[in-house]
Coordinates of C-alpha atoms and ligand atoms in Angstrom, one line a residue:
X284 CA -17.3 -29.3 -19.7
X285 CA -16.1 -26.6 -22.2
X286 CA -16.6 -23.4 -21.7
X287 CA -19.4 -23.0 -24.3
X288 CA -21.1 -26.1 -22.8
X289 CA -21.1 -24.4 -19.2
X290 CA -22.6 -21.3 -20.8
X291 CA -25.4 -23.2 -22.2
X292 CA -26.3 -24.9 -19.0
X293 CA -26.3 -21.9 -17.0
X294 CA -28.4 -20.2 -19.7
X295 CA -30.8 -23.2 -19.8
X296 CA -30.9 -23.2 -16.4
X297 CA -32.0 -19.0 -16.1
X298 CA -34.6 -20.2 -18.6
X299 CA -35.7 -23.0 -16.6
X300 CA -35.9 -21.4 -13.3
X301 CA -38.2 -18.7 -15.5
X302 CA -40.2 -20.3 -17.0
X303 CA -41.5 -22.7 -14.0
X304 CA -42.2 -19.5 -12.8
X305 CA -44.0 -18.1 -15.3
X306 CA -46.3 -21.3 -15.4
X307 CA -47.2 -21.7 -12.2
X308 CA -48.1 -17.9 -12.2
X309 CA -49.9 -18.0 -15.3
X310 CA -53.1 -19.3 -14.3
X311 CA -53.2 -15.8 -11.8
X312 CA -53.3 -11.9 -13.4
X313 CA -49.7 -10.9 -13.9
X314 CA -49.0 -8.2 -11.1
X315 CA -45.6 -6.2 -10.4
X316 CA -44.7 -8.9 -7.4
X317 CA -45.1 -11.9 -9.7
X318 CA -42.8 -10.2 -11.9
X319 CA -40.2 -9.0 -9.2
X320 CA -40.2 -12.9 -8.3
X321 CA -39.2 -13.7 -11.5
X322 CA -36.5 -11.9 -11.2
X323 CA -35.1 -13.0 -7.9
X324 CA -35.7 -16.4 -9.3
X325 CA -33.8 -15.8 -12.0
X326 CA -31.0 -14.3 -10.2
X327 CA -31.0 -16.8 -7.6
X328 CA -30.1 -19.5 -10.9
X329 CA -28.0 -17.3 -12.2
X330 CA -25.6 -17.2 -8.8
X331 CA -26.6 -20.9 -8.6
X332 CA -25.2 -21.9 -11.8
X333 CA -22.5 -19.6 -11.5
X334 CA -21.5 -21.2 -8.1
X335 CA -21.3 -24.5 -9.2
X336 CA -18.4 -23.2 -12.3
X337 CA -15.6 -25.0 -11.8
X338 CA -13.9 -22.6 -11.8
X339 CA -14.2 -21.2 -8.8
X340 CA -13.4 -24.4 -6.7
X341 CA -9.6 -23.6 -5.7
X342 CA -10.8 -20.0 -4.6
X343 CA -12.2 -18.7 -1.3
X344 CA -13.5 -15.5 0.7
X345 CA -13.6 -14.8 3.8
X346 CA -13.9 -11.6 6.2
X347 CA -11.0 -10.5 9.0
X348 CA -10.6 -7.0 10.7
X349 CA -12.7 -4.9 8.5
X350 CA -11.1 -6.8 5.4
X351 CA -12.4 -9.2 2.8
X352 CA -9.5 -11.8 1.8
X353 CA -9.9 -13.9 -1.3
X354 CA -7.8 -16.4 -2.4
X355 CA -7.4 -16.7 -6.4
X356 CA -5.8 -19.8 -7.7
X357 CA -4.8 -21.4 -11.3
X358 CA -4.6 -20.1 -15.1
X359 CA -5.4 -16.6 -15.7
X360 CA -8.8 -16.9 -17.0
X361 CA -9.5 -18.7 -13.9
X362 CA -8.2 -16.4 -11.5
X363 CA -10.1 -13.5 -13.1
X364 CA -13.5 -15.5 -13.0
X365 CA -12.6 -16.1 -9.5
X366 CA -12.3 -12.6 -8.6
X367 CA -15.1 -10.9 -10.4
X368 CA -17.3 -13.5 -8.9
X369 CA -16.2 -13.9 -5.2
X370 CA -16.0 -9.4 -5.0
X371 CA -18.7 -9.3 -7.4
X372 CA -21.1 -6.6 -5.0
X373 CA -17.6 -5.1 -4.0
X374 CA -17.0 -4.4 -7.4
X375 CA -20.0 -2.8 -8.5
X376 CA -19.6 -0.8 -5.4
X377 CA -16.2 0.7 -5.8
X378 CA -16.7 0.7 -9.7
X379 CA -19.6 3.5 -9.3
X380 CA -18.0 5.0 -6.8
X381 CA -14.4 5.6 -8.8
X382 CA -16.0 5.9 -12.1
X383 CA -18.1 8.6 -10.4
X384 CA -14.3 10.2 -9.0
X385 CA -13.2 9.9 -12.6
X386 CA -16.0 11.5 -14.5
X387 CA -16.1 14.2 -11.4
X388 CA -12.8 15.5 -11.5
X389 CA -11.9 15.1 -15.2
X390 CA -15.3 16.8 -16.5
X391 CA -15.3 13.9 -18.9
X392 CA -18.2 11.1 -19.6
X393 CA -17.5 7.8 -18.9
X394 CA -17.9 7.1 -22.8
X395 CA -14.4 8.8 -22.6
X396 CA -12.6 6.1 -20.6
X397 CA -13.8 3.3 -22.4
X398 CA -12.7 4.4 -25.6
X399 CA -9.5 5.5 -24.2
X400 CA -9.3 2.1 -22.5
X401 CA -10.6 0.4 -25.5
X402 CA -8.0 1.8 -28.1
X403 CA -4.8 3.3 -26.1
X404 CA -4.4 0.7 -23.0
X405 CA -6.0 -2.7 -24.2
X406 CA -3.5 -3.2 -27.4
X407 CA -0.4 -3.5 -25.0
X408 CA -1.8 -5.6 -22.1
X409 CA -0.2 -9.1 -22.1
X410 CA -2.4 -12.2 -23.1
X411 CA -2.7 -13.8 -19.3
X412 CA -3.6 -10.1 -18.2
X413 CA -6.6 -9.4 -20.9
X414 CA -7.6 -13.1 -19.8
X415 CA -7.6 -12.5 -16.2
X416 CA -9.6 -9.3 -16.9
X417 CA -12.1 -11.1 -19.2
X418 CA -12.5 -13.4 -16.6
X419 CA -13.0 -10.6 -13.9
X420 CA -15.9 -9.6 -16.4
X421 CA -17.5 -13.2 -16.2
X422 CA -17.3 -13.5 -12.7
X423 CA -18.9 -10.3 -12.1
X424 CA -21.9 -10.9 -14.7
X425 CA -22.1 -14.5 -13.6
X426 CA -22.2 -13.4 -10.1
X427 CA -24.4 -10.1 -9.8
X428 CA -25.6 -9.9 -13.8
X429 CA -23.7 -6.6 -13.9
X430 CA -23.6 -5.1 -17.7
X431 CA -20.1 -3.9 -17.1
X432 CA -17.5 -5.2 -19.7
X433 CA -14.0 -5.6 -20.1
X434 CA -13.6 -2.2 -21.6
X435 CA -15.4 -0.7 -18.0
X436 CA -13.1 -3.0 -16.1
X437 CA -9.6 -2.1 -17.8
X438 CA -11.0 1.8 -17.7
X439 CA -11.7 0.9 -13.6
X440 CA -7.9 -1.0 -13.6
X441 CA -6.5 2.1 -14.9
X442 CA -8.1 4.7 -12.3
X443 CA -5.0 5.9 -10.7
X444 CA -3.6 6.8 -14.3
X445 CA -5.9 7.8 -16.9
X446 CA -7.7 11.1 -14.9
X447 CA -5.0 12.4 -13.2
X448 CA -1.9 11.5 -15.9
X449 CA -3.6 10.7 -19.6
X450 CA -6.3 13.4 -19.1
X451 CA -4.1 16.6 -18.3
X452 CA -1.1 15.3 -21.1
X453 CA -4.4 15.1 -23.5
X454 CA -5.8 18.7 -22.3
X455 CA -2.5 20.1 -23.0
X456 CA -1.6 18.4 -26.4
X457 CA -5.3 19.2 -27.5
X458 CA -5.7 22.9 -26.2
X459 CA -8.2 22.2 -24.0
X460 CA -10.7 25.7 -23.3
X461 CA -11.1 25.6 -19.6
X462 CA -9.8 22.1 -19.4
X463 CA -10.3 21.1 -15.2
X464 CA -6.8 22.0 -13.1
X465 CA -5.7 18.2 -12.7
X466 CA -2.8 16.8 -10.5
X467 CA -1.1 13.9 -10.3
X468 CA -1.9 12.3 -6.7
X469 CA 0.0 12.5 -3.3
X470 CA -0.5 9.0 -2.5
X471 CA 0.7 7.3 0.5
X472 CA 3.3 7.7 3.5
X473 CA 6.2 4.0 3.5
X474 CA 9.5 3.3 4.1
X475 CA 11.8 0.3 3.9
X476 CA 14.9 -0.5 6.5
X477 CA 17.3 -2.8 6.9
X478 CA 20.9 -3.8 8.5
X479 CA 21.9 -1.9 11.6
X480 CA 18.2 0.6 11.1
X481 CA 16.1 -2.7 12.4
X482 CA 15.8 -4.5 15.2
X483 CA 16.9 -7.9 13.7
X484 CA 18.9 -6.3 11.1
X485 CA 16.2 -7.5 8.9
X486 CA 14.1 -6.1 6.5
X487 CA 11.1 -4.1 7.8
X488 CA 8.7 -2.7 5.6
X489 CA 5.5 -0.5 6.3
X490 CA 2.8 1.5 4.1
X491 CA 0.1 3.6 4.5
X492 CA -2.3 4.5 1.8
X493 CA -3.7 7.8 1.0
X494 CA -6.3 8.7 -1.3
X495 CA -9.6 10.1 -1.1
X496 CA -11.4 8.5 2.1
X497 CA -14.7 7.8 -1.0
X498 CA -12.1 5.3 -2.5
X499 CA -10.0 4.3 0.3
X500 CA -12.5 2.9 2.6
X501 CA -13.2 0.3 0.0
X502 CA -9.2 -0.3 -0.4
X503 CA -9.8 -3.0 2.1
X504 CA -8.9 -6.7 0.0
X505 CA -6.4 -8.9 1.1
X506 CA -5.6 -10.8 -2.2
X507 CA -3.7 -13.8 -1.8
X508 CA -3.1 -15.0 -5.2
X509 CA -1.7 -18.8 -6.5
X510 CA -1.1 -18.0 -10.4
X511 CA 0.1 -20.9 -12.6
X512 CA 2.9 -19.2 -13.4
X513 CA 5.5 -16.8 -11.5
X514 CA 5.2 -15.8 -7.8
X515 CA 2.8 -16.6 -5.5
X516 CA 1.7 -13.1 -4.2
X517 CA 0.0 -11.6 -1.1
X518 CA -0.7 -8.0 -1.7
X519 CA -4.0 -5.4 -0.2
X520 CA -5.7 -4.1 -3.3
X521 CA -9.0 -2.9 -4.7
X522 CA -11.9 -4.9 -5.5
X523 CA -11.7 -5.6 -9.4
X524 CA -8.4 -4.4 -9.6
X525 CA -5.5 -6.8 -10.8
X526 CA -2.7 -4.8 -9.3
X527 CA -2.9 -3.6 -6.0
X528 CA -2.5 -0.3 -6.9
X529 CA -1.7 1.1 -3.3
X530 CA 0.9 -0.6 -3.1
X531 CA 2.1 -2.9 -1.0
X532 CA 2.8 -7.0 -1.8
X533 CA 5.0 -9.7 -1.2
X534 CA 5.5 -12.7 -3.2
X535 CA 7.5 -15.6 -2.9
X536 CA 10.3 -15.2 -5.0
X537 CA 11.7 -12.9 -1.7
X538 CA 10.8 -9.6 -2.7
X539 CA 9.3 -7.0 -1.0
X540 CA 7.3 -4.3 -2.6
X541 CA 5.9 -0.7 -1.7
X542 CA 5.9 2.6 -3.0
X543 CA 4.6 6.6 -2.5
X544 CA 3.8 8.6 -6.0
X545 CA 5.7 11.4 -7.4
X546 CA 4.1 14.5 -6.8
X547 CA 3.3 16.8 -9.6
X548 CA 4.5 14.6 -12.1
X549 CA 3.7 15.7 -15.2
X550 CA 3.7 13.6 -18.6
X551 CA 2.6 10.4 -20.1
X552 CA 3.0 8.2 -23.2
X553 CA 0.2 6.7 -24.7
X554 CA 2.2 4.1 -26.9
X555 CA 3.3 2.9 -23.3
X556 CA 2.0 -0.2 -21.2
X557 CA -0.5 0.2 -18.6
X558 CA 0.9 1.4 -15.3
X559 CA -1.5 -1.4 -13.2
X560 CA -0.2 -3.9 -15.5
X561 CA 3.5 -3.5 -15.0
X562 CA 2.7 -3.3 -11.5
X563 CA 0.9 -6.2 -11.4
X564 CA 3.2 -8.1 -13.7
X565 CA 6.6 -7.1 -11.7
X566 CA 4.8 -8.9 -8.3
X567 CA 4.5 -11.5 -10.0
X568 CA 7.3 -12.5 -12.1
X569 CA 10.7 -10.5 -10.3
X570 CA 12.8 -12.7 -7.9
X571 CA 15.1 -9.5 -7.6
X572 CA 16.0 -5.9 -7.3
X573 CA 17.1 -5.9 -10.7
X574 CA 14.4 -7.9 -12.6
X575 CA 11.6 -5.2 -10.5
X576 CA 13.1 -2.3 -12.2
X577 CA 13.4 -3.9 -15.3
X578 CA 9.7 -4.9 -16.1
X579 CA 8.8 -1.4 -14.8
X580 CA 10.8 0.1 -17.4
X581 CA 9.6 -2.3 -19.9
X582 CA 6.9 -0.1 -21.8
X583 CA 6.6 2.6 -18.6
X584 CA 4.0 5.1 -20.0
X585 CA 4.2 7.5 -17.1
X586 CA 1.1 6.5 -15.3
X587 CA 0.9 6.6 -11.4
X588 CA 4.6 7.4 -11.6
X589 CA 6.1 6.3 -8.1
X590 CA 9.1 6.1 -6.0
X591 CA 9.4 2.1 -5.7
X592 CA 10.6 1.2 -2.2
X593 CA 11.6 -2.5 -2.6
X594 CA 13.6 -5.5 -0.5
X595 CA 14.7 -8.7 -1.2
X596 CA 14.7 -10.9 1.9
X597 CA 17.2 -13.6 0.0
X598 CA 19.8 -10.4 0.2
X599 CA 18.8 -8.0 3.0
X600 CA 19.2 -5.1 0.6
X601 CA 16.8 -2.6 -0.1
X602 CA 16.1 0.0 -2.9
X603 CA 14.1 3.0 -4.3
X604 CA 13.2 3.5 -7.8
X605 CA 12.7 6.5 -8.5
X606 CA 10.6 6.1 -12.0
X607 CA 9.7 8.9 -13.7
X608 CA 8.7 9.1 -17.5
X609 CA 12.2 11.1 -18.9
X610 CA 14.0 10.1 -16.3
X611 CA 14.4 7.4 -13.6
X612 CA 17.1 6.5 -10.8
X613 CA 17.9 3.6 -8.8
X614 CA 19.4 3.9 -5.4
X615 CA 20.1 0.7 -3.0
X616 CA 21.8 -0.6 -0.1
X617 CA 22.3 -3.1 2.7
X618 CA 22.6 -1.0 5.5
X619 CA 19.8 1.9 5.1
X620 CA 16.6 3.2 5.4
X621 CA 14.4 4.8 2.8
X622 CA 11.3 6.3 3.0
X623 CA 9.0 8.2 1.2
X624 CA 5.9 10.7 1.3
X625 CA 5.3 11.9 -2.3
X626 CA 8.9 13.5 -3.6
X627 CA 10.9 12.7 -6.0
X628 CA 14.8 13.7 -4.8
X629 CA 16.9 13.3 -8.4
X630 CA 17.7 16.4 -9.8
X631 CA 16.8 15.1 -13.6
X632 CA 13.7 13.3 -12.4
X633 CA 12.6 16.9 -10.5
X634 CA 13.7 18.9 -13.4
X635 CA 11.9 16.6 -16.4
X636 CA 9.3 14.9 -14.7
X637 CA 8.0 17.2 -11.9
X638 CA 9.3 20.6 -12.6
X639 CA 7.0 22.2 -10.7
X640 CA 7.5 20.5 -7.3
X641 CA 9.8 22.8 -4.4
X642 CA 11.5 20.4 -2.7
X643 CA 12.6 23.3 -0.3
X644 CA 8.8 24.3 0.9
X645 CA 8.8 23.3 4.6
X646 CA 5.2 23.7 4.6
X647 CA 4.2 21.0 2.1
X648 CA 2.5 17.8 2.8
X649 CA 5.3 16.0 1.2
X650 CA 8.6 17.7 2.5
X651 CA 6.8 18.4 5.9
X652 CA 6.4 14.2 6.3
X653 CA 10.1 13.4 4.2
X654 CA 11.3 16.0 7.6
X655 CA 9.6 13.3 9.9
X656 CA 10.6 10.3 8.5
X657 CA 14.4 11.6 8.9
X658 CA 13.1 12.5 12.7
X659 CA 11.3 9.6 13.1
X660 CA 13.7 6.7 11.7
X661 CA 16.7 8.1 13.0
X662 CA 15.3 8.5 16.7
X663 CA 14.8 4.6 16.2
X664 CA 17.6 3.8 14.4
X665 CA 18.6 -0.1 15.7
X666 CA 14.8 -0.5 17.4
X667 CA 12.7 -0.7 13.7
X668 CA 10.4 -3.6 13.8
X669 CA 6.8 -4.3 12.8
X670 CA 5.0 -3.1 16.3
X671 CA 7.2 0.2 16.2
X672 CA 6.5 0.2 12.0
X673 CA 2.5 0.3 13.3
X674 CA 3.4 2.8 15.5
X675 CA 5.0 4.8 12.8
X676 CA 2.0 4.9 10.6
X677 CA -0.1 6.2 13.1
X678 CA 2.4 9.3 13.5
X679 CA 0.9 12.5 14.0
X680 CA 3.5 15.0 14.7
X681 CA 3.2 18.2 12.4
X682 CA 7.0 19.3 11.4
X683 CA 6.0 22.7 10.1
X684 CA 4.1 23.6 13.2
X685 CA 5.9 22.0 15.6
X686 CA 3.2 20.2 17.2
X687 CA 0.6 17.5 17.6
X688 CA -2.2 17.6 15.3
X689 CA -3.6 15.4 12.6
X690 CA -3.4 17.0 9.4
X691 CA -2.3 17.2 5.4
X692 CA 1.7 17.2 7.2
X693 CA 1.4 14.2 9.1
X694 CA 2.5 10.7 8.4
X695 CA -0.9 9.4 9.5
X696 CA -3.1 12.0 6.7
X697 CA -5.8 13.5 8.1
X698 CA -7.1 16.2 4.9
X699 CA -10.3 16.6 6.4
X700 CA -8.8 18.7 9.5
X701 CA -6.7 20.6 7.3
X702 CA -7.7 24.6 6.3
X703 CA -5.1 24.1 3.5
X704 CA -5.4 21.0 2.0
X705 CA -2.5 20.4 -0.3
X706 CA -2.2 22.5 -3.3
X707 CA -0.1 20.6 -5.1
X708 CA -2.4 17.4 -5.4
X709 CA -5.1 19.9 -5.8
X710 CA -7.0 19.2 -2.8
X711 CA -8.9 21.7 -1.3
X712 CA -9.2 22.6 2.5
X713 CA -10.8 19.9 4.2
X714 CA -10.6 17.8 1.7
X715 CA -12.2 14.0 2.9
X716 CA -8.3 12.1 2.2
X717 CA -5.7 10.8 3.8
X718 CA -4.6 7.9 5.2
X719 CA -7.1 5.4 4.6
X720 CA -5.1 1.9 5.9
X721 CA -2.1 0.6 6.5
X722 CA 0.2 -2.3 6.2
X723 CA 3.6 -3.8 7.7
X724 CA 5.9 -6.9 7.2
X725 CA 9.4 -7.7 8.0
X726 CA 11.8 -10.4 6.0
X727 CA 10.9 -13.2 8.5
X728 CA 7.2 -12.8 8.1
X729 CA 7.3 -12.2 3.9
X730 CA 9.5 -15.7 4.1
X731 CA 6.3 -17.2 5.3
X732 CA 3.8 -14.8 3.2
X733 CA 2.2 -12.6 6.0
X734 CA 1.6 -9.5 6.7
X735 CA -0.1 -6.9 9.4
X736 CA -3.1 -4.6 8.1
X737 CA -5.5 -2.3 9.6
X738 CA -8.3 -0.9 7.6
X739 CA -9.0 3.0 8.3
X740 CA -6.4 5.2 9.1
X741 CA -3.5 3.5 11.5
X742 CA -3.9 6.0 14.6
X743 CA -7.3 4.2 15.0
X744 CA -9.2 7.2 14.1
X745 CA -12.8 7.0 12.5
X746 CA -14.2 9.2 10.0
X747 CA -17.6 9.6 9.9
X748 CA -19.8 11.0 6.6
X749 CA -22.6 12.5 8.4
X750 CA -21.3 15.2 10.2
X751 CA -18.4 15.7 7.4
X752 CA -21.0 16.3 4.4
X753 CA -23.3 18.5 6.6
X754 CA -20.2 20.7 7.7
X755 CA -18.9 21.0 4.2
X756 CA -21.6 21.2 1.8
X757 CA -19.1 21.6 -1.2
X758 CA -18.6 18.0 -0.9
X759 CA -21.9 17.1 -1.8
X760 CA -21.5 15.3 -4.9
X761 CA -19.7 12.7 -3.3
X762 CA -23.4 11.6 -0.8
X763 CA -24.1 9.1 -2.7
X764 CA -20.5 7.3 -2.5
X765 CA -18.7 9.0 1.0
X766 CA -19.3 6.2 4.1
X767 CA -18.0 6.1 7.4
X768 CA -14.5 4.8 7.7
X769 CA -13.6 3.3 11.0
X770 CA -10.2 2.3 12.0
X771 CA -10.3 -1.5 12.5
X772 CA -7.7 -3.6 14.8
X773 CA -4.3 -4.3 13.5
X774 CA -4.7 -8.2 12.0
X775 CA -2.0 -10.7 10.8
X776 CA -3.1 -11.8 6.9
X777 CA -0.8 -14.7 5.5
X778 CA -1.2 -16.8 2.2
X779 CA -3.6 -20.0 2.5
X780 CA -5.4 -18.6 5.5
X781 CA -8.6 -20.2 6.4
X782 CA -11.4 -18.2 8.1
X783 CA -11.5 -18.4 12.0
X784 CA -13.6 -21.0 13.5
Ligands
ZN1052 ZN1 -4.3 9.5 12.2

């Protein structure tokens, strides 16, 4: 069947499933149930139909530790159909809850996004990428009869870029009266080791995410991802997001891929290439150090600009790109460890792309977790491996105080028990962020695509909504979207995994 012909069935098949409903209900008055039926029934041969799509025969969901892992497998259109239709109530969910962050934040409609996806981002996505995103939309409609479209879904692709990048270069080029103070994001505590630093002399690699805990607690997909062409990939993500956007992936060409973001990076170029489609494009297609950097130059526009912690298990050697907009740097090695917590360290990147960033402020969340990561890795120099990278994660030692406490310093974020927040991402005391999840792998386990996650932050640690929203009222808006987000168990994710009998 074409994919006109499958249209037409399922269409025929709504209609069908309606109209024997509305015959064998006609002979009775209509009332508001009879009509709610006929709804469900429709739904129910909508989702029916949309089961029985072809298209979705190579892929699979199931649910592990907290997460949801979906397997997407074949062209690009396929894949994306796969997607929007296996996370279909996921990405409804997270689409009103970011698009709500977006609007919030910004102070602009969501009008605003499409057209800025629409016009700026969509011209300069590659073919297989606009397809795969079609397809998301499909999935999703097929699956839930959601009204989003693809210019919803590339606007949603694009939410770690467009508010907090596009929108302040935009308030400043345009003059903006009273324009919102926006900050690029602080996201994420990693770091990547290797020759005498680990325990095998190995690669080791380990992430944690940070972002608002509204957003984060639905960062919790393990996409494992079979593409006709390039890498296969296994990578956490966002529900109707093609990248994943935290980051942290491996894919079978050997590489290993994480990252932290620059903070208070400043710039963008809209004649660039989406940031979540470079991303997305250098996981799949780069065998190497070299061939990362190079599609992440290829068009950067300066969105979600990142220090790039990469390995390639063929080699053992690791390296950090350092990608800003004006300026970028690549530093690598054999025998090393890099980490990173949100600061850039090139003079030219500092002075062009984040001139506002004091790399000598002890207090800061950044410097403040760069000063434990030197503590940290060097303490366990030769003994790094994936437990001790768990560990790690978890960390909660406060180098500016001097002590124990989970807060905005520690490797393991914990915003919400700050009185300071962090000024520079522009989040206010007791801000709900932090660490929301993390991840680790080491070169043995990325040779056979697997990888360690826990959902919530790493200590173990829940945060609960409840208690949070009645002690800080200013938080308010975010009721409708804020949930609990409790700490699941450590779990082992690898690609081709079947659900537990
Ligand atoms: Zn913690």
């Amino acid at each position: 069947m074409n994919d006109s012909m499958r249209r037409a069935a399922a269409i025929l098949l709504v209609i069908l499933g309606g109209a024997a409903l509305w015959w064998t209900g006609s002979g009775a008055p209509a009332s508001a149930s009879a009509n709610d039926a006929m709804v469900a029934t429709i739904a129910a041969a909508r989702e029916r139909a949309a089961a029985n799509d072809p298209r979705l025969k190579p892929a699979s969901r199931f649910e592990e530790g907290g997460w949801i892992y979906v397997h997407l497998e074949g062209d690009p259109g396929a894949m994306g159909y796969q997607h929007g239709y296996l996370l279909g109530p996921e990405i409804e969910d997270g689409f009103a809850a970011v698009s709500a962050g977006m609007m919030h934040s910004t102070e602009r409609d969501w009008e605003f996004f499409r057209k800025a996806a629409h016009e700026m981002l969509w011209p300069k996505i590659d073919a297989e990428y606009q397809q795969e995103l079609q397809g998301i939309v499909e999935g999703l409609r097929a699956r839930t009869g959601s009204k989003l479209d693809v210019d919803d879904i590339v606007a949603f692709n694009a939410f770690e870029e467009l508010p907090d990048y596009y929108v302040p270069w935009l308030n400043k080029q345009q003059k903006t009266a009273n324009a919102p103070n926006l900050k690029s994001p602080g996201n994420c505590s990693a770091f990547v080791a290797t020759g005498s630093w680990t325990k095998n002399g190995q690669i080791v690699m380990a992430h944690n995410n940070w972002t608002s805990y509204r957003n984060g607690e639905r960062w919790r997909i393990v996409f494992d991802i079979a593409p006709k062409n390039g890498y296969r990939m296994l990578m956490d993500g966002f529900p109707g997001v093609i990248a994943s956007d935290d980051d942290f992936g491996i894919n079978s060409g050997g590489l290993m891929v994480t990252e932290t973001t620059i903070t208070q990076f400043e710039g963008w170029d809209p004649k660039g290439k989406a940031e979540f489609v470079r991303a997305r494009k250098a996981l799949q297609y780069a065998g190497s150090i070299d061939e990362y950097t190079k599609i992440m130059l290829d068009g950067n526009n300066g969105g979600y600009a990142n220090d790039w912690l990469l390995g390639d298990r063929k080699t053992g050697e690791i390296a950090q790109l350092e990608l800003g907009l004006r300026a970028h740097k690549l530093w690598r090695t054999k025998d090393g460890v890099l980490a990173g917590s949100n600061w850039a360290r090139d003079p030219k990147v500092l002075k062009e792309d984040a001139p506002q960033f004091d790399p000598a402020n002890k207090e800061s969340s950044p410097n403040a977790r760069r000063a434990r990561w030197d503590e940290l890795l060097k303490e366990n120099k030769g003994k790094i491996d994936v437990a001790l990278a768990e560990k790690m994660l978890g960390d909660h030692s406060d180098t500016a105080q001097k002590k124990e406490e989970a807060n905005e310093r520690t490797l393991c974020g914990h915003v919400d028990g700050s009185p300071r927040g962090v000024k520079e991402w522009d989040w206010q005391p007791y801000y709900p962020g932090g660490a929301v999840q993390g991840k680790a792998t080491d070169a043995t386990m990325a040779k056979e695509m697997r990888f360690m996650a826990r959902v919530g932050h790493p200590c173990g640690g829940d945060f609960l909504a409840k208690p949070f929203l009645a002690a800080h009222p200013e938080q308010t808006w975010q009721e409708p979207y804020l949930r609990d987000m409790k700490a699941g168990p450590w779990t082992e994710f690898r690609s081709s995994q079947t659900p537990k009998e």
